[in-house]
Amino acid sequence: MASAVDSAIQKLATVQLNELSTSSSPNLQKNLSILSPEQIELGKMLLETGQVHLFENWPDPGVDDDDKKALLAQVDLLNSSYPGGLASYIKTARELLADSKAGRNPFDGFTPSVPSGEVLTCGDDNFIQYEESGVKQIQNAAFVLVAGGLGERLGYKGIKVALPMETTTGTCFLQHYIESILSLSKASYKHAQGECQRDVPLVIMTSDDTHGHTLQLLESNSYFGMKPTQVKLLKQEKVACLADNDARLALDPNNKYKIQTKPHGHGDVHALLYSSGLLKEWKDAGLRWVLFFQDTNGLLFKAIPAALGVSVTKEYHVNSLAVPRKAKEAIGGITKLTHTDGREMVINVEYNQLDPLLRATGHPDGDVNCETGFSPYPGNINQLILELGPYIDELSKTGGAIKEFINPKYKDSTKTEFKSSTRLECMMQDYPKTLPPSARVGFTVTEIWLAYAPVKNNPEDAAKVPKGNPYHSATSGETAIYRANSMILRKAGVKVDDPVTQVFNGQEVEVWSRVVWKPKWAVTFSDVKSKVKGNNSVSQKSTLVIKGHNVVIEDLKLDGALIVDSVDEAEVKVGGGSVCNNGWTIESVDKDCVELPEEVRIRGFKINKKEQLEEFYGESGNFCLKP
Ligand code: UTP
């Protein structure tokens, strides 16, 4: 019976297809008998959208039938994973390709101005107050890590979240993120006074390039202490590549039954969250905030509590984390754009677009520093805090589709041919582009040393970065952790020696004392301040690792390596004397030395663990570690 119905549908579809274009694809027509009604519908859609070339080399039925079906199965996936389907993808691509060919400026008609936001200084009263209100809200937050990127610039063979954030303890990024979320939610629960403790959700957006390894990393490490049900992986699909200005889909040069695909960008996260139903689930559970972050920024969680506090206090629907930006520095600037037709948005404007935009709108000097010595447009670091209610309302309208862009590399100035196929892309931070003017969109600026040290560049490219600009390498990513922790200790009253300057992998970096603590020791500046007492000092050659929850440092003079660990029930006081030993030294390695693991080579140094004082307190009770 079912097959009779199917064959009736198939006949009908054949008639429709014939009506549509008898001559446009004889190859598809003669193969209709091997296709399902759904596949015929997809074929029709492809013909309607100018993709007849896809069937150009199809042989008669009986030859390569499985491959033909596989192509339509791929079309089905491309169609269903894109909001609005493949027809909408092709339509948008045509429009954007025409704009690109005509050299149209996406900011035509817009005037830039400086938006309003909050500028924080780590450790001052304002910062501490924001941290406190932020921590209270962690119970009502969900975290979203976008980790589907290829990491081509870094060129690391594994996934980026598996890289050690620092090599003193070897903690990888994902472990640090998860432990930070767990510790923050514990701190939040303390504030919640009797409310039931919620498992703060973590979503990780993966892609075919990262999914398997991410899952394996989680599973082989018992989810780093999170409940497996707390973590959801959402895999983004790639999008179809385009061969020319007519948005004809590009076939794989080695397989005429396969459409070439490439990543669509981290903007996919919005559509995935929406279509997964998670946003609604979170709203029904009473959550209020969604925090987005990236794969290799080991500092971010130092700024999260205060930035969330800003969102809460200022009732921001969208809060972008930002850092002071030097004029012309190669990061986007957060900018308010007002159109002549009245439209307004607060949005990231890429640095290469900001300068011409300013010049074209009455600022003849373009992108320049103001009296603070920085550009008035804060530098976007792409970590967003969205209020869940307005976020769902907006996505209900858009389905999560984010304004896309296209970046074809043309063969010559006629702009008629591409060097290689291109595709539409979208960015997470372009979410506010469709918001109404009533939306409350702001930013939170914190010091760079506190909040931003991503690992994106390989050693060779990092070494070529012009002096004064950030390297964004594994070398700078790790040394930034020691600098931030040392600076925070200083602000909390510890005497920490000045750093020395050293060169690793051709990059000049400050080497501070190697100070590392687990999130369970401190997740806010107030935590640190309450756990360092009296007169403490740490020399530049020292390493200080604090792993236990209730560890207090009091009157300690450290000139060597000290590692303190304890169970949560133990209370440990460390100090009242000097720890002096040969310590752990930081030693240069050759990035081309193949005997060394890649994780070490890409930073250009290794930790030589010569001598240390190391204590672990495994029982409940009060303890004193008096050197
Ligand atoms: P990056 O700008 O670091 O890009 O992405 P990338 O693709 O990882 O690295 P390159 O450009 O190839 O060198 C910023 C964040 O967005 C995620 C990355 O994993 C990173 O956390 N991302 C990027 C996705 O989740 N999906 C994408 O399609 C692209």
XYZ file of C-alpha atoms and ligand atoms in Angstrom:
656
model
C 0.000 0.000 0.000
C 2.738 2.406 1.075
C 4.682 1.705 -2.077
C 1.574 2.362 -4.213
C 1.204 5.757 -2.491
C 4.911 6.447 -2.922
C 4.810 5.624 -6.561
C 1.745 7.883 -7.014
C 3.623 10.716 -5.299
C 6.636 9.960 -7.418
C 4.566 10.153 -10.593
C 3.092 13.452 -9.461
C 6.531 14.802 -8.652
C 7.744 13.632 -12.056
C 4.926 15.540 -13.710
C 5.734 18.629 -11.639
C 9.389 18.280 -12.469
C 8.546 17.965 -16.126
C 6.404 21.055 -15.911
C 9.187 22.908 -14.181
C 11.840 22.279 -16.771
C 11.669 19.495 -19.233
C 14.911 20.431 -20.819
C 16.810 21.764 -17.803
C 17.976 18.415 -16.482
C 17.342 15.386 -18.626
C 19.877 13.544 -16.466
C 17.842 14.030 -13.345
C 14.648 13.127 -15.107
C 15.901 9.830 -16.377
C 17.016 8.940 -12.832
C 13.729 9.709 -11.091
C 12.877 6.030 -10.749
C 15.766 5.434 -8.360
C 14.879 8.372 -6.090
C 12.393 8.689 -3.246
C 9.638 11.336 -3.427
C 11.581 13.438 -0.901
C 14.718 13.220 -2.985
C 12.760 14.245 -6.076
C 11.468 17.273 -4.155
C 15.035 18.195 -3.279
C 16.040 17.753 -6.921
C 13.247 20.100 -7.922
C 14.398 22.670 -5.394
C 17.918 22.439 -6.805
C 16.709 23.018 -10.347
C 14.568 25.947 -9.216
C 17.582 27.513 -7.565
C 19.840 27.228 -10.608
C 21.797 24.107 -9.639
C 21.270 22.087 -12.791
C 25.031 21.563 -13.108
C 24.896 19.160 -10.151
C 23.249 16.564 -12.417
C 25.300 17.322 -15.505
C 27.411 14.194 -15.256
C 24.792 11.790 -13.994
C 24.819 8.530 -15.957
C 21.748 6.403 -16.688
C 19.952 4.604 -13.855
C 21.834 1.503 -12.791
C 25.195 3.274 -12.741
C 26.410 4.945 -9.534
C 22.895 4.888 -8.074
C 24.144 4.812 -4.482
C 26.350 7.832 -5.149
C 23.445 9.769 -6.639
C 21.353 8.979 -3.555
C 24.261 9.971 -1.331
C 24.407 13.369 -3.030
C 20.721 13.942 -2.355
C 21.142 12.716 1.217
C 23.851 15.362 1.614
C 21.528 17.952 0.082
C 18.886 16.879 2.587
C 21.306 17.495 5.475
C 22.445 20.856 4.092
C 18.802 21.800 3.617
C 17.573 20.790 7.059
C 20.501 22.198 9.047
C 20.208 25.722 7.658
C 17.434 28.018 8.945
C 15.143 28.559 5.937
C 16.716 25.698 3.978
C 19.144 25.524 1.108
C 16.977 27.687 -1.185
C 17.262 30.503 1.312
C 21.042 29.911 1.605
C 21.444 30.203 -2.171
C 19.232 33.317 -2.335
C 21.211 35.100 0.392
C 24.474 34.011 -1.227
C 23.422 35.535 -4.554
C 22.526 38.837 -2.895
C 25.755 39.012 -0.899
C 27.866 37.990 -3.890
C 26.269 40.774 -5.953
C 26.989 43.271 -3.135
C 30.563 42.057 -2.906
C 31.085 42.306 -6.678
C 29.642 45.822 -6.688
C 31.893 46.729 -3.729
C 28.867 47.862 -1.693
C 29.706 49.018 1.842
C 27.575 47.226 4.451
C 27.746 50.349 6.626
C 26.414 52.783 4.026
C 24.089 55.282 5.695
C 25.328 54.489 9.224
C 27.102 56.943 11.523
C 29.298 55.503 14.275
C 29.356 56.739 17.854
C 30.652 55.402 21.153
C 28.050 53.230 22.916
C 27.537 53.246 26.652
C 29.026 50.584 28.866
C 30.847 49.931 32.101
C 34.608 50.154 32.575
C 35.937 48.052 35.455
C 39.211 48.020 37.367
C 40.036 44.680 38.937
C 40.012 44.783 42.704
C 38.351 48.138 43.358
C 35.098 48.427 45.328
C 32.980 48.724 42.210
C 34.529 45.543 40.785
C 33.977 43.670 44.028
C 30.324 44.704 44.184
C 29.708 43.632 40.600
C 31.457 40.318 41.288
C 29.178 39.704 44.225
C 25.986 40.342 42.293
C 27.335 38.282 39.390
C 28.162 35.282 41.555
C 24.641 35.299 42.997
C 23.243 34.947 39.472
C 25.426 32.029 38.388
C 22.711 29.681 39.659
C 20.474 31.221 36.997
C 22.976 30.960 34.183
C 23.874 28.526 31.433
C 27.301 28.456 29.788
C 27.922 27.918 26.099
C 31.398 27.115 24.805
C 31.878 27.485 21.057
C 34.488 24.909 20.167
C 33.823 23.905 16.587
C 36.654 25.912 15.020
C 39.345 24.286 12.937
C 42.146 26.225 14.583
C 44.000 26.522 11.280
C 46.120 29.429 12.478
C 47.385 27.462 15.464
C 47.860 24.308 13.448
C 47.756 22.042 16.533
C 46.995 18.429 15.695
C 44.503 17.926 18.528
C 41.495 19.940 19.647
C 42.271 23.302 21.203
C 40.299 22.724 24.428
C 42.572 19.750 25.202
C 45.697 21.927 25.221
C 47.264 22.659 28.607
C 46.261 26.152 29.651
C 49.538 26.269 31.572
C 52.210 23.617 31.967
C 52.921 24.138 35.666
C 49.942 21.905 36.509
C 49.125 20.772 32.957
C 45.426 21.606 33.379
C 43.740 21.729 29.979
C 41.364 24.496 28.939
C 38.252 22.339 29.153
C 39.103 21.150 32.651
C 39.671 24.720 33.791
C 36.367 25.874 32.285
C 34.401 23.057 33.885
C 36.055 23.489 37.280
C 35.397 27.233 37.114
C 31.701 26.672 36.397
C 31.435 24.118 39.207
C 33.164 26.406 41.709
C 31.163 29.434 40.657
C 27.922 27.529 41.011
C 28.966 26.347 44.465
C 29.723 29.933 45.464
C 26.401 31.015 44.008
C 24.556 28.351 45.930
C 25.993 29.685 49.177
C 24.389 33.037 48.377
C 21.103 31.454 47.355
C 20.349 30.594 50.992
C 18.212 27.507 50.997
C 17.125 27.574 47.373
C 17.637 24.217 45.738
C 20.995 23.853 44.070
C 20.823 23.687 40.304
C 23.297 21.949 38.033
C 24.487 24.864 35.941
C 24.273 23.667 32.323
C 27.206 23.679 29.925
C 26.680 23.410 26.183
C 29.652 22.797 23.914
C 29.216 23.554 20.244
C 31.374 21.168 18.247
C 31.796 20.407 14.558
C 32.821 17.330 12.603
C 36.398 18.480 13.148
C 36.143 18.546 16.951
C 33.137 16.494 18.059
C 34.662 13.037 18.558
C 37.747 14.311 20.335
C 35.738 16.587 22.611
C 33.468 13.742 23.652
C 36.454 11.489 24.200
C 38.210 14.109 26.329
C 35.116 14.445 28.506
C 34.464 10.739 28.808
C 38.023 9.763 29.577
C 38.153 12.334 32.367
C 34.740 11.672 33.965
C 33.548 15.026 32.607
C 36.103 16.726 34.873
C 33.670 16.442 37.773
C 30.501 17.603 36.062
C 27.515 15.311 35.785
C 27.396 13.978 32.210
C 23.756 15.116 32.060
C 24.889 18.663 32.786
C 26.927 18.809 29.569
C 25.317 18.862 26.122
C 27.241 18.742 22.877
C 25.605 20.389 19.867
C 27.331 19.722 16.582
C 27.285 22.399 13.914
C 27.133 21.301 10.283
C 29.202 22.791 7.517
C 27.578 24.754 4.710
C 27.746 24.325 0.948
C 30.541 26.002 -0.964
C 29.778 28.298 -3.864
C 31.639 28.101 -7.156
C 30.734 31.418 -8.760
C 28.828 34.697 -8.543
C 25.573 32.897 -9.454
C 25.899 30.908 -6.241
C 26.224 27.598 -8.036
C 27.093 24.934 -5.475
C 30.671 23.697 -5.800
C 31.216 19.988 -6.364
C 34.151 18.243 -4.772
C 36.878 18.071 -7.469
C 37.472 14.432 -6.534
C 33.856 13.349 -6.262
C 31.140 14.535 -8.622
C 28.480 13.259 -6.195
C 29.589 15.397 -3.296
C 29.102 19.102 -2.641
C 32.124 20.820 -1.138
C 31.466 22.147 2.350
C 33.209 24.509 4.753
C 32.521 25.831 8.274
C 29.828 28.460 8.547
C 31.311 30.177 11.603
C 30.507 30.424 15.301
C 27.274 32.334 14.591
C 25.684 28.882 14.152
C 25.471 28.603 17.896
C 22.278 30.670 18.054
C 20.312 28.550 15.570
C 21.545 25.344 17.215
C 20.557 26.457 20.702
C 17.168 27.488 19.425
C 16.421 24.359 17.403
C 17.676 22.061 20.179
C 14.873 23.275 22.451
C 17.418 23.947 25.210
C 16.591 27.638 25.500
C 12.979 26.876 26.244
C 13.987 24.172 28.698
C 16.232 26.666 30.501
C 13.543 29.309 30.577
C 11.014 26.847 31.998
C 13.583 25.947 34.667
C 13.848 29.613 35.661
C 17.251 30.425 34.163
C 17.963 34.025 33.213
C 21.385 34.270 31.571
C 23.341 32.616 28.786
C 27.113 33.140 28.756
C 29.063 32.450 25.576
C 32.790 31.873 25.559
C 35.586 30.564 23.346
C 37.953 27.632 23.305
C 41.319 29.001 24.454
C 40.991 32.024 26.696
C 42.395 30.927 30.044
C 41.713 34.296 31.668
C 38.067 34.773 30.867
C 36.627 33.333 34.047
C 38.421 36.014 36.052
C 36.140 38.590 34.426
C 32.932 36.540 34.229
C 31.519 37.214 37.719
C 31.918 40.999 37.500
C 30.666 41.144 33.902
C 27.570 39.140 34.844
C 27.097 41.562 37.733
C 27.088 44.398 35.200
C 24.422 42.595 33.134
C 22.279 42.150 36.247
C 22.688 45.714 37.510
C 22.283 47.453 34.153
C 19.651 44.999 32.931
C 21.546 44.432 29.716
C 19.902 42.135 27.185
C 23.300 41.863 25.506
C 26.590 42.482 27.282
C 29.806 42.134 25.267
C 33.029 41.675 27.163
C 35.656 44.037 25.910
C 39.159 45.291 26.629
C 40.797 48.665 26.017
C 41.786 48.836 22.387
C 44.630 50.802 20.846
C 43.534 52.664 17.721
C 44.011 50.480 14.606
C 44.705 47.394 16.762
C 43.550 44.283 14.919
C 40.452 43.556 16.997
C 36.921 44.744 16.286
C 35.565 47.798 18.073
C 32.196 47.861 19.802
C 30.335 50.662 18.094
C 26.907 52.250 18.097
C 25.652 52.657 14.542
C 22.803 55.007 13.697
C 21.296 54.889 10.217
C 19.790 57.854 8.380
C 16.497 55.903 8.376
C 16.533 55.793 12.193
C 17.833 52.221 12.678
C 20.272 51.815 15.541
C 22.486 48.981 16.711
C 25.405 48.385 19.039
C 27.674 46.009 17.234
C 31.207 44.807 16.664
C 32.790 46.627 13.703
C 35.896 44.886 12.388
C 39.023 47.015 12.737
C 39.576 47.274 8.977
C 36.044 48.661 8.572
C 36.092 51.020 11.545
C 38.758 53.379 10.253
C 37.151 53.969 6.803
C 33.721 54.258 8.420
C 34.946 56.972 10.793
C 36.715 58.849 7.990
C 33.588 58.705 5.829
C 31.403 60.126 8.578
C 33.112 63.329 9.657
C 36.144 62.028 11.570
C 39.002 62.914 9.200
C 41.605 61.253 11.458
C 39.753 57.941 11.440
C 40.498 55.412 14.147
C 42.641 57.320 16.692
C 43.260 57.160 20.420
C 41.434 59.554 22.726
C 42.794 61.240 25.874
C 42.923 57.876 27.684
C 45.585 56.694 25.230
C 43.126 54.140 23.813
C 40.484 54.159 21.102
C 37.098 55.241 22.512
C 35.689 52.120 20.833
C 36.352 49.187 23.183
C 37.954 46.043 21.734
C 35.571 43.148 21.363
C 36.809 39.826 22.803
C 33.772 37.914 21.693
C 32.468 36.710 24.999
C 28.790 37.549 25.323
C 26.265 37.538 28.127
C 22.663 37.441 26.913
C 19.510 37.707 28.959
C 17.548 34.562 28.205
C 13.997 36.018 27.923
C 14.724 38.672 25.274
C 17.090 36.209 23.571
C 14.325 33.645 23.107
C 11.902 36.352 21.933
C 14.369 37.434 19.273
C 15.206 33.921 18.134
C 11.507 33.091 17.857
C 11.416 35.747 15.141
C 14.630 34.831 13.360
C 14.893 31.092 14.055
C 18.420 31.845 15.162
C 19.565 33.028 11.726
C 22.395 35.521 12.042
C 23.266 38.165 9.446
C 25.836 36.538 7.212
C 28.726 37.787 5.164
C 30.797 36.463 2.297
C 34.464 36.866 1.606
C 35.263 35.572 -1.891
C 38.869 35.696 -3.046
C 38.618 36.841 -6.681
C 41.053 35.806 -9.400
C 41.334 39.368 -10.735
C 39.770 42.832 -10.615
C 36.899 41.846 -12.915
C 35.582 39.898 -9.912
C 34.072 37.268 -12.174
C 35.939 34.196 -10.935
C 37.054 32.946 -7.528
C 40.492 31.563 -6.681
C 38.734 28.817 -4.726
C 35.151 28.166 -3.730
C 33.638 30.421 -1.081
C 30.697 30.175 1.344
C 28.463 32.223 3.611
C 29.777 32.790 7.109
C 28.265 34.150 10.290
C 29.631 35.343 13.610
C 28.229 34.877 17.090
C 28.756 38.574 17.903
C 26.518 39.691 15.019
C 23.472 38.556 16.975
C 22.500 42.155 17.966
C 22.227 43.192 14.302
C 18.558 42.265 14.124
C 17.564 43.604 17.555
C 15.040 46.453 17.861
C 16.322 49.856 19.125
C 14.576 49.204 22.458
C 17.025 46.337 23.198
C 19.447 47.106 25.994
C 22.856 46.424 24.460
C 25.994 47.382 26.349
C 29.523 46.305 27.109
C 31.866 45.662 30.011
C 35.493 46.635 29.679
C 38.104 45.010 31.896
C 41.892 45.201 31.767
C 43.434 43.007 29.057
C 45.775 41.280 31.514
C 42.739 40.146 33.514
C 40.466 38.856 30.773
C 42.003 38.112 27.408
C 44.856 35.856 26.294
C 43.625 33.505 23.566
C 45.813 30.869 21.918
C 45.217 31.251 18.192
C 48.554 31.630 16.400
C 51.343 29.170 15.630
C 54.882 30.085 16.768
C 56.077 31.194 13.321
C 53.197 33.614 12.765
C 53.274 34.843 16.359
C 56.972 35.708 16.019
C 56.090 37.931 13.045
C 53.503 39.958 14.979
C 54.599 43.637 14.976
C 56.192 44.705 18.257
C 53.687 45.838 20.851
C 50.821 43.807 19.390
C 49.607 40.691 21.196
C 51.027 37.348 20.050
C 47.935 35.295 20.901
C 50.126 32.182 20.942
C 50.576 29.251 23.311
C 53.609 31.104 24.705
C 51.749 34.320 25.489
C 48.616 32.412 26.567
C 50.525 30.609 29.321
C 52.675 33.522 30.500
C 49.493 35.629 30.690
C 48.085 33.229 33.296
C 51.128 33.732 35.562
C 51.008 37.482 35.044
C 47.286 37.734 35.866
C 47.576 35.570 38.983
C 50.654 37.478 40.158
C 48.935 40.824 39.581
C 45.828 39.661 41.444
C 47.993 38.528 44.376
C 49.672 41.943 44.347
C 46.294 43.664 44.455
C 45.389 41.416 47.376
C 48.466 42.661 49.247
C 51.146 40.060 48.458
C 54.582 41.341 47.548
C 55.268 39.682 44.195
C 58.572 40.435 42.474
C 58.679 42.185 39.124
C 58.813 39.901 36.099
C 61.825 39.341 33.870
C 61.659 39.549 30.092
C 62.528 36.423 28.135
C 62.252 35.309 24.527
C 60.617 31.981 23.632
C 59.871 30.902 20.062
C 60.932 34.356 18.902
C 58.438 36.143 21.157
C 59.420 38.512 23.912
C 57.274 37.894 26.983
C 57.194 38.886 30.649
C 57.872 35.956 32.931
C 56.228 36.395 36.318
C 56.308 34.026 39.262
C 54.420 30.890 38.261
C 51.347 31.357 40.439
C 48.461 28.990 39.742
C 45.366 28.170 41.720
C 42.409 25.894 41.170
C 39.007 27.555 40.830
C 37.948 25.777 44.014
C 40.476 27.968 45.890
C 39.243 31.254 44.412
C 36.815 32.294 41.688
C 36.586 35.975 42.584
C 38.963 38.669 43.674
C 37.231 38.705 47.076
C 38.007 35.008 47.490
C 41.705 35.682 46.928
C 41.697 38.645 49.259
C 40.078 36.656 52.047
C 42.664 33.870 51.719
C 45.900 35.847 51.817
C 46.727 37.427 55.156
C 49.614 39.188 56.840
C 52.910 39.785 55.026
C 53.506 37.448 52.116
C 56.174 37.628 49.445
C 56.846 35.613 46.307
C 60.135 35.872 44.401
C 60.272 35.894 40.595
C 61.823 32.415 40.382
C 59.033 30.941 42.513
C 56.171 28.603 41.730
C 53.070 28.643 43.924
C 50.307 26.116 43.234
C 47.197 26.127 45.433
C 44.810 23.269 44.823
C 42.810 22.991 48.057
C 39.601 24.856 48.861
C 40.303 26.067 52.416
C 43.928 27.080 52.149
C 44.980 30.348 53.751
C 48.379 31.886 53.024
C 49.648 33.917 55.943
C 53.096 35.435 56.492
C 54.771 33.291 53.872
C 58.083 34.076 52.231
C 58.379 31.992 49.079
C 61.576 31.572 47.118
C 61.206 28.231 45.390
C 58.300 25.903 44.602
C 55.376 25.245 46.952
C 52.376 23.044 46.113
C 49.501 22.733 48.560
C 46.542 20.434 48.089
C 43.774 19.338 50.430
C 40.330 17.800 50.586
C 37.507 20.324 50.910
C 36.966 19.437 54.596
C 40.539 20.325 55.615
C 41.465 23.847 56.738
C 45.097 24.566 56.027
C 47.127 27.560 57.078
C 50.353 27.962 55.148
C 53.022 30.384 56.349
C 54.846 31.763 59.341
C 58.220 31.176 57.669
C 60.244 30.867 54.477
C 60.062 28.221 51.789
C 63.365 28.232 50.027
C 64.354 25.531 47.483
C 65.685 25.124 43.942
C 62.134 25.328 42.689
C 60.765 24.778 39.190
C 62.606 26.569 36.442
C 61.283 27.661 33.096
C 63.624 26.545 30.323
C 63.730 27.295 26.600
C 63.154 24.460 24.162
C 63.594 24.315 20.418
C 60.212 24.432 18.678
C 61.585 22.152 15.962
C 62.791 19.428 18.329
C 60.585 16.524 17.250
C 61.269 14.463 20.382
C 59.247 16.932 22.422
C 55.467 16.819 22.516
C 53.735 19.395 20.294
C 52.078 20.964 23.372
C 55.558 21.890 24.644
C 57.107 22.880 21.327
C 54.378 25.397 20.507
C 55.178 27.360 23.665
C 58.958 27.222 23.346
C 59.619 26.412 26.991
C 59.184 23.648 29.502
C 58.988 23.531 33.261
C 61.935 21.769 34.888
C 60.679 20.497 38.261
C 63.889 20.538 40.294
C 62.803 20.770 43.904
C 59.614 21.648 45.755
C 57.772 21.552 49.033
C 54.569 19.651 48.320
C 51.866 18.782 50.858
C 48.494 17.113 50.599
C 45.942 17.137 53.435
C 43.580 14.233 52.919
C 41.402 14.413 56.033
C 39.088 16.910 57.634
C 40.539 19.068 60.392
C 42.765 22.102 60.942
C 46.322 21.969 59.720
C 49.296 24.237 59.686
C 52.066 24.122 57.115
C 54.833 26.059 58.823
C 58.035 25.912 56.813
P 38.575 31.427 15.975
O 38.490 32.809 15.507
O 39.638 31.089 16.950
O 38.584 30.492 14.716
O 37.189 31.052 16.578
P 39.003 28.986 14.531
O 38.195 28.489 13.373
O 38.899 28.175 15.776
O 40.538 29.095 14.180
P 41.193 29.498 12.771
O 40.525 30.762 12.331
O 40.932 28.329 11.847
O 42.615 29.664 13.099
C 36.721 31.641 17.743
C 35.896 30.621 18.498
O 34.804 30.179 17.720
C 34.817 28.775 17.586
C 36.261 28.373 17.830
O 36.343 27.029 18.252
C 36.678 29.376 18.879
O 36.261 28.987 20.169
N 34.305 28.433 16.247
C 34.851 28.983 15.144
C 33.263 27.563 16.154
O 32.753 27.044 17.168
N 32.774 27.270 14.921
C 33.276 27.809 13.787
O 32.777 27.500 12.679
C 34.354 28.691 13.910
